[in-house]
Short mmCIF file of C-alpha atoms in Angstrom, two decimals:
data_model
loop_
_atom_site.label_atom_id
_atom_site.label_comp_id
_atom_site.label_asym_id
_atom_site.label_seq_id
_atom_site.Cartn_x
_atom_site.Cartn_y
_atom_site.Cartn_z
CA UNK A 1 3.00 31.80 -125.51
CA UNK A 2 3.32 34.87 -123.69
CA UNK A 3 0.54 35.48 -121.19
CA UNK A 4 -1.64 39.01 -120.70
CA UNK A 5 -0.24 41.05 -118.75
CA UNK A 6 3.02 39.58 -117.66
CA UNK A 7 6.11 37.55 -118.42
CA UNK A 8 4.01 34.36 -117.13
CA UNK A 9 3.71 31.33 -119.28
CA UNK A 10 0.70 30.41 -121.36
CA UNK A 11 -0.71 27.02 -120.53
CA UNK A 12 -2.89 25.41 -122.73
CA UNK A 13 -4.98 22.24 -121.35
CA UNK A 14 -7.54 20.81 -123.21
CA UNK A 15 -10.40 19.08 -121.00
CA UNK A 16 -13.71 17.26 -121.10
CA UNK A 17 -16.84 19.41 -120.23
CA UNK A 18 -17.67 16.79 -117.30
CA UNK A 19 -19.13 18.58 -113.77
CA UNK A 20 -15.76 17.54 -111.77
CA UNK A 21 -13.49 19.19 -114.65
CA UNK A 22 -15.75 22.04 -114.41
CA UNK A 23 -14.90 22.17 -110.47
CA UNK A 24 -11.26 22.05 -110.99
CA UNK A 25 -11.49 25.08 -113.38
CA UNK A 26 -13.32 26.93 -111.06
CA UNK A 27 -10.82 26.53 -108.43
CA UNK A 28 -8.13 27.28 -111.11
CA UNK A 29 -7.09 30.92 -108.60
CA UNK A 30 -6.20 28.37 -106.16
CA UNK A 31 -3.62 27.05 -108.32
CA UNK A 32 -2.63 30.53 -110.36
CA UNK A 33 -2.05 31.92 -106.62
CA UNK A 34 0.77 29.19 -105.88
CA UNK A 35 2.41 29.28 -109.30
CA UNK A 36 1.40 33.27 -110.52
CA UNK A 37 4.58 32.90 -113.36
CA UNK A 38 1.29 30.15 -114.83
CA UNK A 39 -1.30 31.14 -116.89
CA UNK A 40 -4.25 28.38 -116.99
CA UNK A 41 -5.78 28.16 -120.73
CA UNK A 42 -8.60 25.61 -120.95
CA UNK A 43 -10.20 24.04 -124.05
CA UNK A 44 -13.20 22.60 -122.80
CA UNK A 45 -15.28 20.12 -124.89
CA UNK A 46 -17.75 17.20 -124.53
CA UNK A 47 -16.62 13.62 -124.32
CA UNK A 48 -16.74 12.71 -127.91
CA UNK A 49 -15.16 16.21 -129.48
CA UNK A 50 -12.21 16.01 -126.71
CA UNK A 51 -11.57 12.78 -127.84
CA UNK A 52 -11.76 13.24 -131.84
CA UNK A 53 -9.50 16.68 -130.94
CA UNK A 54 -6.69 15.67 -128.48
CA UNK A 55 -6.28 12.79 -130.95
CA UNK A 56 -5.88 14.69 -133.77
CA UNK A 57 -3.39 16.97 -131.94
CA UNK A 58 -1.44 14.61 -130.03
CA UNK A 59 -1.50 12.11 -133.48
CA UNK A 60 0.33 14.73 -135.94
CA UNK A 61 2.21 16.90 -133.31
CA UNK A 62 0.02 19.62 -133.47
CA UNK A 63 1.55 20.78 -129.92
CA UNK A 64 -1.35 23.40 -129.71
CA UNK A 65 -1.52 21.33 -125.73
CA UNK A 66 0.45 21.74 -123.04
CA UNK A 67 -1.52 19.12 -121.28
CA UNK A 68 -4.71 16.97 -121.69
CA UNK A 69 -7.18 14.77 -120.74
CA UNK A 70 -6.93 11.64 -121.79
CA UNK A 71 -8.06 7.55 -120.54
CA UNK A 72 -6.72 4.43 -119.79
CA UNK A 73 -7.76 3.63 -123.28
CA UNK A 74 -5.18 5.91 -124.96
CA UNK A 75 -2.40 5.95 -122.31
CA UNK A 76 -0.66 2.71 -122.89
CA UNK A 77 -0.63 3.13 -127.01
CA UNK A 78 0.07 6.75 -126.71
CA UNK A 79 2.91 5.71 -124.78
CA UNK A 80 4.49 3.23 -126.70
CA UNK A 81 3.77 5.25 -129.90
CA UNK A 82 6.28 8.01 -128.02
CA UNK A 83 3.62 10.69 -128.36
CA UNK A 84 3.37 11.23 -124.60
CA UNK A 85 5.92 12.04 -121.45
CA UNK A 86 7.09 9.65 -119.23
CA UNK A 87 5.73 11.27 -116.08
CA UNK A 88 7.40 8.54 -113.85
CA UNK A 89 10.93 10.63 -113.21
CA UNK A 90 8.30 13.53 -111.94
CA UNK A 91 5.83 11.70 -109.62
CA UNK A 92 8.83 10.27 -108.40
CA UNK A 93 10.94 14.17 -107.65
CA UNK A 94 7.08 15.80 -106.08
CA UNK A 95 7.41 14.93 -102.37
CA UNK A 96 3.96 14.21 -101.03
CA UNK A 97 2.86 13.26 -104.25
CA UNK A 98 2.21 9.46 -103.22
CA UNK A 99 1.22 7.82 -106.46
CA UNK A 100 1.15 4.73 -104.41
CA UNK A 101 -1.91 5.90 -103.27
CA UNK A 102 -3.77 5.35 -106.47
CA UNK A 103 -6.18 2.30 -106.61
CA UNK A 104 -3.78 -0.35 -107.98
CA UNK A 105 -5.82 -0.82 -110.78
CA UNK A 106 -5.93 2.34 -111.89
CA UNK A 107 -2.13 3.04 -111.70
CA UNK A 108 -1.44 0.06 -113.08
CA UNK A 109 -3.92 0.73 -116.52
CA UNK A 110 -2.04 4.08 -116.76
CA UNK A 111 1.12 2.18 -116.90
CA UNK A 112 3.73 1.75 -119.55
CA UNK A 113 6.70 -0.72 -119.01
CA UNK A 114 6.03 -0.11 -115.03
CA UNK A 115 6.12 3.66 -115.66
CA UNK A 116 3.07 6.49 -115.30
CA UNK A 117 2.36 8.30 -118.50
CA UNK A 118 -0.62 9.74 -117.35
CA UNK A 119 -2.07 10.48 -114.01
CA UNK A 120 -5.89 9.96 -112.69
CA UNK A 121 -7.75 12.81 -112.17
CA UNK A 122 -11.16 10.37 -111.09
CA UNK A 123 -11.26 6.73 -111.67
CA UNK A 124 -14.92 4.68 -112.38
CA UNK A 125 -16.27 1.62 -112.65
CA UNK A 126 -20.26 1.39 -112.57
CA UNK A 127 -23.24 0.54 -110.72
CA UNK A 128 -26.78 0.58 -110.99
CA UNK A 129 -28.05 3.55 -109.12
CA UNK A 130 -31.64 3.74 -107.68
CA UNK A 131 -34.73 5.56 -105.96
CA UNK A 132 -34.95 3.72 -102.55
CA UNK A 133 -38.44 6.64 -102.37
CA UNK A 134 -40.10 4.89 -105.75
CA UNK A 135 -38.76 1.29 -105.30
CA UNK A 136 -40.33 1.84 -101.05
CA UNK A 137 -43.53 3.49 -103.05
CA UNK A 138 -44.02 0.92 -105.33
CA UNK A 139 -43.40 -2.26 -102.87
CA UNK A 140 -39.77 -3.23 -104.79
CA UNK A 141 -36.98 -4.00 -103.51
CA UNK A 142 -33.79 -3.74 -105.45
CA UNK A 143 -31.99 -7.62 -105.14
CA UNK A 144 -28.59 -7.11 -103.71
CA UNK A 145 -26.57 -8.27 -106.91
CA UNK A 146 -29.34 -7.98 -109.51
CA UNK A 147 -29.27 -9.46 -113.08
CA UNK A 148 -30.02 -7.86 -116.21
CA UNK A 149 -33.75 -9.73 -115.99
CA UNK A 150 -34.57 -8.42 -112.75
CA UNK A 151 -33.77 -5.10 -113.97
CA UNK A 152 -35.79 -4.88 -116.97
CA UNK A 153 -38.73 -6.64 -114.72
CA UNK A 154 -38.05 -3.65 -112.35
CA UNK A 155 -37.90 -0.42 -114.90
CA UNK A 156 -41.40 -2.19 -116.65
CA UNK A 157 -42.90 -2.09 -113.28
CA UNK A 158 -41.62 1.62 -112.28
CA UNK A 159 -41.93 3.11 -115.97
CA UNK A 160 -44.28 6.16 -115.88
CA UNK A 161 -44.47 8.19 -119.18
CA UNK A 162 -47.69 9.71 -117.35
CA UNK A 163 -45.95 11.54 -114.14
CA UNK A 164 -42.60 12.08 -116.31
CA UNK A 165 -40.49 9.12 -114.64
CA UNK A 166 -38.83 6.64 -116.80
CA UNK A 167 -37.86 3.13 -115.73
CA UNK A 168 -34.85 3.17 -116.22
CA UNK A 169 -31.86 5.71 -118.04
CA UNK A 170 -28.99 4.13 -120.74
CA UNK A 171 -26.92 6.22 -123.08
CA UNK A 172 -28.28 5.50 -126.61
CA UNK A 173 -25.94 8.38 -128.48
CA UNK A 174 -23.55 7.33 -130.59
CA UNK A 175 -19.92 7.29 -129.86
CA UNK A 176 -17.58 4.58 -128.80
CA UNK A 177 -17.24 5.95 -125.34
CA UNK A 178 -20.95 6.85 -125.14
CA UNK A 179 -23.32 4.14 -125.87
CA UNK A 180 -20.67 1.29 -126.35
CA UNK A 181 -19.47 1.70 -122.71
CA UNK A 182 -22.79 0.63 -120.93
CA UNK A 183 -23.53 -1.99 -123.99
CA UNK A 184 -19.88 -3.60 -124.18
CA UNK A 185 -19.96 -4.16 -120.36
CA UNK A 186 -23.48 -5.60 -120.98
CA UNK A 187 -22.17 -7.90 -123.09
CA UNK A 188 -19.40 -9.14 -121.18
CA UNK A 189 -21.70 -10.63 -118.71
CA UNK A 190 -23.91 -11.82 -121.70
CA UNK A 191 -21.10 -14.33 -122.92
CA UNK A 192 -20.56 -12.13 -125.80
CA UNK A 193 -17.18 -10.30 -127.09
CA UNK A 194 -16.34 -8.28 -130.23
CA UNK A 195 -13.80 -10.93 -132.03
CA UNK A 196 -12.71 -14.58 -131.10
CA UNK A 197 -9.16 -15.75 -130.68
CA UNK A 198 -8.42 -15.64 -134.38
CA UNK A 199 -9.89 -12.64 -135.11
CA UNK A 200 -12.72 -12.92 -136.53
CA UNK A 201 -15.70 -10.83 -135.93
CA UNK A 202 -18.38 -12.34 -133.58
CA UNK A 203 -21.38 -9.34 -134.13
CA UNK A 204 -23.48 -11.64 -135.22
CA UNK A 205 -23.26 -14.43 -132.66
CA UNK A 206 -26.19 -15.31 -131.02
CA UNK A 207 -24.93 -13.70 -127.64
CA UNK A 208 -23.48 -10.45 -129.45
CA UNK A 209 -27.22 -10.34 -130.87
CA UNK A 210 -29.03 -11.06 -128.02
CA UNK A 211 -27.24 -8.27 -125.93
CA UNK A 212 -27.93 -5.78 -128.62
CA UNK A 213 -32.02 -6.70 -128.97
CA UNK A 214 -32.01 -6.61 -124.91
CA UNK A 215 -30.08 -3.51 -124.94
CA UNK A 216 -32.14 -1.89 -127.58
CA UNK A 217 -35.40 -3.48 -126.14
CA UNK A 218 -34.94 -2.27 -123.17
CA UNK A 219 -34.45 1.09 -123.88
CA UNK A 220 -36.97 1.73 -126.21
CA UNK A 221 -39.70 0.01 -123.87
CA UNK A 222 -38.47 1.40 -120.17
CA UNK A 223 -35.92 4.07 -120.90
CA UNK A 224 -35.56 7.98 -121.58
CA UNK A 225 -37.92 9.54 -124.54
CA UNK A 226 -34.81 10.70 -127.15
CA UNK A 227 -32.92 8.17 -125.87
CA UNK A 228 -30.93 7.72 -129.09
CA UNK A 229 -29.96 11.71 -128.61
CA UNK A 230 -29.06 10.81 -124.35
CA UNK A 231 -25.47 10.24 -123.63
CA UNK A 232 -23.53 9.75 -119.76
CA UNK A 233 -24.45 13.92 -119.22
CA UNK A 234 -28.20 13.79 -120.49
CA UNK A 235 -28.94 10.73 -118.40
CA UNK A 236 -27.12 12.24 -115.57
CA UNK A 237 -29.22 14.91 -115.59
CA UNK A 238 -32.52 13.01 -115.89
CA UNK A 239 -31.39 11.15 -112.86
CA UNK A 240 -30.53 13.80 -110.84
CA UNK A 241 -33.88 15.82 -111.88
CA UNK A 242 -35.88 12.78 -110.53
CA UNK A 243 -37.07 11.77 -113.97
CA UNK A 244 -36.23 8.37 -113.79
CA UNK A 245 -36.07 5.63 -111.75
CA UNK A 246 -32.73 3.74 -111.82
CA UNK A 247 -29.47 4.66 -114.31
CA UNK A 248 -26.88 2.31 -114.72
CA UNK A 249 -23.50 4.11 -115.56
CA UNK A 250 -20.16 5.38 -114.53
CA UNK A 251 -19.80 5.35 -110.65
CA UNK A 252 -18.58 9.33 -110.66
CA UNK A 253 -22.36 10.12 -111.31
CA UNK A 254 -22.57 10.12 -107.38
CA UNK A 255 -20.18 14.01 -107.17
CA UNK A 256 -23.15 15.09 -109.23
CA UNK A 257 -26.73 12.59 -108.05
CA UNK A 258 -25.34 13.36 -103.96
CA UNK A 259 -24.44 17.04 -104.76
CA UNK A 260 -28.23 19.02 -103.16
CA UNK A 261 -27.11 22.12 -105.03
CA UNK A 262 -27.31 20.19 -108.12
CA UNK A 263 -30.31 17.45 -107.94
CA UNK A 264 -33.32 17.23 -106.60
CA UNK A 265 -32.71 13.21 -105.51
CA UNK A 266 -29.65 13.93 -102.84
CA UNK A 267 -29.73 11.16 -100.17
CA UNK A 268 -32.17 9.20 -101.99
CA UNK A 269 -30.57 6.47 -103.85
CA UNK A 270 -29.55 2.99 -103.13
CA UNK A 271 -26.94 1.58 -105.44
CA UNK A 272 -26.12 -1.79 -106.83
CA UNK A 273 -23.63 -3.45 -108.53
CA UNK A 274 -23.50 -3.77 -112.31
CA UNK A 275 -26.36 -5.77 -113.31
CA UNK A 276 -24.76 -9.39 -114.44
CA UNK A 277 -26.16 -12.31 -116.58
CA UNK A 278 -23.80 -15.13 -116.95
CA UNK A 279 -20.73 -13.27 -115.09
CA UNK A 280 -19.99 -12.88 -111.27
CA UNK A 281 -19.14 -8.90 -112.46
CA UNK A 282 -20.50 -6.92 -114.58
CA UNK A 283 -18.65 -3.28 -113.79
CA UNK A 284 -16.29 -1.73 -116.35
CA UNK A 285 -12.65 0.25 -115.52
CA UNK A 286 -12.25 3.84 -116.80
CA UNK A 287 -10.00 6.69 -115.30
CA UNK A 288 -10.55 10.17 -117.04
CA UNK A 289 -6.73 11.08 -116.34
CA UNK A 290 -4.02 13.90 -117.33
CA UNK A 291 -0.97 13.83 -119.78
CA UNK A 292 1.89 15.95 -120.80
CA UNK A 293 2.48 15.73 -124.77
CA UNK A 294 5.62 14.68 -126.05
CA UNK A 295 5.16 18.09 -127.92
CA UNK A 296 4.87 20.23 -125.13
CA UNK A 297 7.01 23.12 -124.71
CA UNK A 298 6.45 23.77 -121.14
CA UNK A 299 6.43 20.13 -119.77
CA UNK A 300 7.42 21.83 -115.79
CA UNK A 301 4.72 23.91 -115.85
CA UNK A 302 2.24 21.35 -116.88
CA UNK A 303 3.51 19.00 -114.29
CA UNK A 304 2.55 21.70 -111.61
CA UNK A 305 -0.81 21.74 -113.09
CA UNK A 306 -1.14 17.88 -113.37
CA UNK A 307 0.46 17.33 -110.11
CA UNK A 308 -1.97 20.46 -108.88
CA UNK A 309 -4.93 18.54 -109.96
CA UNK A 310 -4.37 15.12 -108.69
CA UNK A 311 -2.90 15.50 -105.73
CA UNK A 312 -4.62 14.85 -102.12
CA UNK A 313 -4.74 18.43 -101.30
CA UNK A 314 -6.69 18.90 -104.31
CA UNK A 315 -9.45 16.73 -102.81
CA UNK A 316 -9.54 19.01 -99.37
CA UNK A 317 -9.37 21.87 -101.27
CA UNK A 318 -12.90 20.93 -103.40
CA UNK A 319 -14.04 19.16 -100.36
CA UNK A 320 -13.65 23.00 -98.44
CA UNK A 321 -15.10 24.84 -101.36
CA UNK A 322 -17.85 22.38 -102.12
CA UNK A 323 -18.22 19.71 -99.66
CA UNK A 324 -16.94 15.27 -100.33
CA UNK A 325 -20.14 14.76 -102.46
CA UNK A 326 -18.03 16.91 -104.86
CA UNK A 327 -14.58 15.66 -104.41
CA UNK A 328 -13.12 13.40 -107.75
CA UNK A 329 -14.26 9.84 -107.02
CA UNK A 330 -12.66 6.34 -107.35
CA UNK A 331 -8.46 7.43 -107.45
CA UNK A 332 -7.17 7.36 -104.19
CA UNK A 333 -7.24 5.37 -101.29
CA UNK A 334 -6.74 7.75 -98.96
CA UNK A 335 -10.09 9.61 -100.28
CA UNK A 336 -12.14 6.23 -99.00
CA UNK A 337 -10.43 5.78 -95.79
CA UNK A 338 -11.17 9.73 -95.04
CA UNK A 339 -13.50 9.18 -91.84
CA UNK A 340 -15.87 12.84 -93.55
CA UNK A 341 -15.55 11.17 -97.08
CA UNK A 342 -17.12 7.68 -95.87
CA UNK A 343 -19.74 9.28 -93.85
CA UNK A 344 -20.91 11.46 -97.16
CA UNK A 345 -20.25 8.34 -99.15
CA UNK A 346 -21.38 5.35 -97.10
CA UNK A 347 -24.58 4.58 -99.59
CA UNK A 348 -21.85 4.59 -102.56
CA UNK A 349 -18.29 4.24 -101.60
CA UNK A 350 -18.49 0.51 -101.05
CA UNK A 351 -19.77 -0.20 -104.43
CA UNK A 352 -17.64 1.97 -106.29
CA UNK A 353 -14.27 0.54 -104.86
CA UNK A 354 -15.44 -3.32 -105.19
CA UNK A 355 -16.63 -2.30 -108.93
CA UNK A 356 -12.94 -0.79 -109.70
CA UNK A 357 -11.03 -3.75 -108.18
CA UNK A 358 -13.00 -6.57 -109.55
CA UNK A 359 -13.06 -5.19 -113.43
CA UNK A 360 -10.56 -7.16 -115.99
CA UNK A 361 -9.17 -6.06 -118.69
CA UNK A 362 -7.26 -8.19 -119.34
CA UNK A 363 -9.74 -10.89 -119.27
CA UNK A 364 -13.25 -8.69 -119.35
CA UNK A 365 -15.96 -11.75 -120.51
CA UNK A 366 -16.58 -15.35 -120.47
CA UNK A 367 -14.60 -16.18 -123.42
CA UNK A 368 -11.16 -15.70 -124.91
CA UNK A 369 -10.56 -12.35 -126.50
CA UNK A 370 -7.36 -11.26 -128.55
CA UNK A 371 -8.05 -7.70 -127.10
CA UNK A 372 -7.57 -6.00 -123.31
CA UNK A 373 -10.29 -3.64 -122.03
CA UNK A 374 -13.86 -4.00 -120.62
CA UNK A 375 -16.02 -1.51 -122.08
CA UNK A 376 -13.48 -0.76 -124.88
CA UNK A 377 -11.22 -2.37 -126.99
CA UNK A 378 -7.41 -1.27 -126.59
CA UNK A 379 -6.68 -1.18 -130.31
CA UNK A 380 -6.17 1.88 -132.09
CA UNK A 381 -9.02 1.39 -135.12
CA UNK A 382 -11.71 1.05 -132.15
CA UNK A 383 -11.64 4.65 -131.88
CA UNK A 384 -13.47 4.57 -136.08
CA UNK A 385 -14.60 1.08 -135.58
CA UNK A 386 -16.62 1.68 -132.11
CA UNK A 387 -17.87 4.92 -133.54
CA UNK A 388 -19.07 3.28 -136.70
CA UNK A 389 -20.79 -0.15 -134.74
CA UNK A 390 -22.58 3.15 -132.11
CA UNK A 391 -24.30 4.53 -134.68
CA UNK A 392 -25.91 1.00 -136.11
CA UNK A 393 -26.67 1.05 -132.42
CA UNK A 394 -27.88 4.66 -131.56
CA UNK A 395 -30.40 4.18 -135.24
CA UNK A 396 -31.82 0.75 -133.73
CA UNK A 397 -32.67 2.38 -130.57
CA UNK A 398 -34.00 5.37 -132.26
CA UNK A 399 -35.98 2.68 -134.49
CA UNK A 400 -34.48 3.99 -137.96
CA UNK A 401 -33.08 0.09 -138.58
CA UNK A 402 -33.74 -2.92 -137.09
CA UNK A 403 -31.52 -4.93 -134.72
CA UNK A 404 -30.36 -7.28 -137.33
CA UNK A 405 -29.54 -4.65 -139.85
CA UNK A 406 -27.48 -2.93 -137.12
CA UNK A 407 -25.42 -5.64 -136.49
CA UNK A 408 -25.27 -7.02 -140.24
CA UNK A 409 -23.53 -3.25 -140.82
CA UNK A 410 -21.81 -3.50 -137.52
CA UNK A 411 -20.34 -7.09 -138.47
CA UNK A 412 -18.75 -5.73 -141.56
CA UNK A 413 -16.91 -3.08 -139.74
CA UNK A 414 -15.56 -5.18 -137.46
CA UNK A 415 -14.45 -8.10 -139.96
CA UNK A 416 -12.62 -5.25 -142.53
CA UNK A 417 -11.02 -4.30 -138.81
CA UNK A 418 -9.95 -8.09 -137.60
CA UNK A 419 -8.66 -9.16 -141.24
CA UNK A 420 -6.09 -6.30 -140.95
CA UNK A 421 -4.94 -8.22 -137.63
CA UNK A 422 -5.08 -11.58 -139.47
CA UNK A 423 -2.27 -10.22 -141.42
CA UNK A 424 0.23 -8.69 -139.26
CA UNK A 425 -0.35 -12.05 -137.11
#
């Protein structure tokens, strides 16, 4: 496309509505001042529209993007479907790029046949974050490497409808990367999984149940009022507005929960590892990262843009405009061993990193799966299937069914889902 105004080219990236994407579009003059031949186009949407969207797109060849945002759950299939470039031969021609300075892990579950196909813009695992002020108030103490148990005993002592605080904050909206990313890691460390060796669906084991009533339980007794409407954004809100207690979730809450022109709790949080049960771990692995479509007609200019936006002078440049709470969390190395970035970080940074390196995918629970991925499943059909099992979830937290009838429903899915695998086997 032809831009306004000029000869320039048209670039159209389509990104998630999070408050670090919303940073790098603000700073988008820093980039349209290096490159002015590039004219920045974003499509902004929330979590689960971006998703449902840059599928679509990217899945029939719409070529509407130049670039998006995509996961580690998408890169590898995307890749081996062909639908994505390789962006290996580029990382490799951008001196100073140094994609060696990506947390291993991360790299690594962006990684096709040794090659990049996408590029991190933050990486996460999660934690359990807390008010030191109300745990101090109320005589708690937060255990160093707490269990699920201790944290349901904590949010029943600290819930407080009365003065607005709840116990604790968990998404309870549907959608496979809403809801299902806090539950699935949940039941990791519960002994549970999705299907067993052979396929077959395990939603109605005794652990897959007894995750779901503690998940639902909890949440319904100790957590958010709405909480079947609250996804990663609404809790992260809560949080930050001081109206509850502890939120277990993604670790790059912390650019927003440390940020004092955004919340009201700045510098008053401790923060724990994922909660655990039968597991040493409990964290998940997620990177919110950048791709060029296969269909892209301007594959250069989008690697300026991706290169623009993952790069290590992108992280000065946010941390000069808006200080290292802000910065994109959990990609590079060189971001934790920054002496200003530590000191900013030092109630968080620790956590994060240990969270990221010690999260399997390839081996995310107690038992054998036939699946890779923590808090997802790297299969195509999860993308219907997870969406289908998070609403049986979101209407049992909402109290519209019953924990057995969600997982009766959720059971059927899953089968219909694993017999199509029993086939091809």
């Amino acid at each position: 496309g032809v831009a306004a105004g000029g000869d320039g080219t048209a670039l159209v990236v389509a990104i998630v509505s999070n408050p670090q994407m919303e940073d790098a579009i603000s700073l988008r003059s820093d980039f349209e001042e290096e490159y002015p031949g590039i004219d920045l186009r974003f499509v902004t949407l929330p979590e689960n529209e971006a998703r449902a969207k840059i599928t679509t797109s990217i899945a029939t060849g719409g070529g509407e993007f130049d670039a998006v945002m995509i996961s580690n759950y998408e890169t590898r299939m995307w890749a081996e479907n062909g639908w994505l470039e390789n962006l290996q031969p580029r990382i490799d021609a951008t001196g100073g790029y140094d994609a060696g300075d990506f947390l291993q892990p991360i790299r690594e579950s962006l990684s096709h046949r040794g090659d990049m196909y996408s590029v991190p813009f933050y990486g996460e695992s999660s934690f359990l974050a807390y008010r030191t002020d109300l745990f101090d108030k109320a005589g708690l103490e937060m255990p160093a490497a707490p269990t699920w148990a201790e944290v349901a005993d904590l949010a029943a002592e600290l819930h407080d409808p009365e003065s607005g605080t709840a116990g604790i904050c968990l998404r309870g909206l549907p959608g496979w990367g809403e809801v299902l990313a806090p539950f699935n890691s949940m039941l990791n460390t519960f002994g549970g999984r999705w299907y067993d060796r052979q396929w077959n669906a395990q939603l109605t084991s005794p652990e897959f149940r007894r995750t779901a009533k503690f998940y639902v339980d909890l949440v319904r007794e100790h957590g958010q009022p709405g909480a079947a409407n609250s996804g990663f954004g609404d809790c992260l809100t809560r949080y930050s507005q001081g109206n509850t207690a502890m939120f277990y979730d993604s670790t790059a809450m912390v650019s927003t929960v440390e940020d004092p022109d955004s919340s009201k709790v700045a510098g008053k949080s401790g923060y724990a590892p994922a909660p655990v049960s039968e597991t040493d771990y409990g964290g998940w692995l997620y990177t919110w990262s950048l791709a060029i479509p296969a269909t892209s007609e301007h594959k250069d200019e989008a690697w300026r843009f991706l290169s623009w936006m993952t790069d290590k002078e992108y992280t000065k440049t946010v941390a000069e405009e808006y200080g290292w709470e802000r910065v994109p969390p959990g990609n590079r190395a060189s971001t934790f061993e920054n002496p200003q970035y530590r000191d900013v970080a030092s109630a968080y940074a620790e956590p994060m990193r240990e969270g990221i390196a010690n999260a399997d995918p390839k081996d995310p629970g107690m038992r054998p799966v036939p699946y890779t991925g923590v808090q997802f499943l790297a299969i195509p059909e999860f993308q219907d299937l997870g969406t289908r099992v998070s609403q049986q979830l979101s209407a049992a937290v909402a109290g519209q069914i019953s924990v057995e009838e969600a997982l009766e429903q959720s059971q059927q899915y899953a089968q219909s889902v694993g017999d199509s695998y029993k086939e091809t086997r």
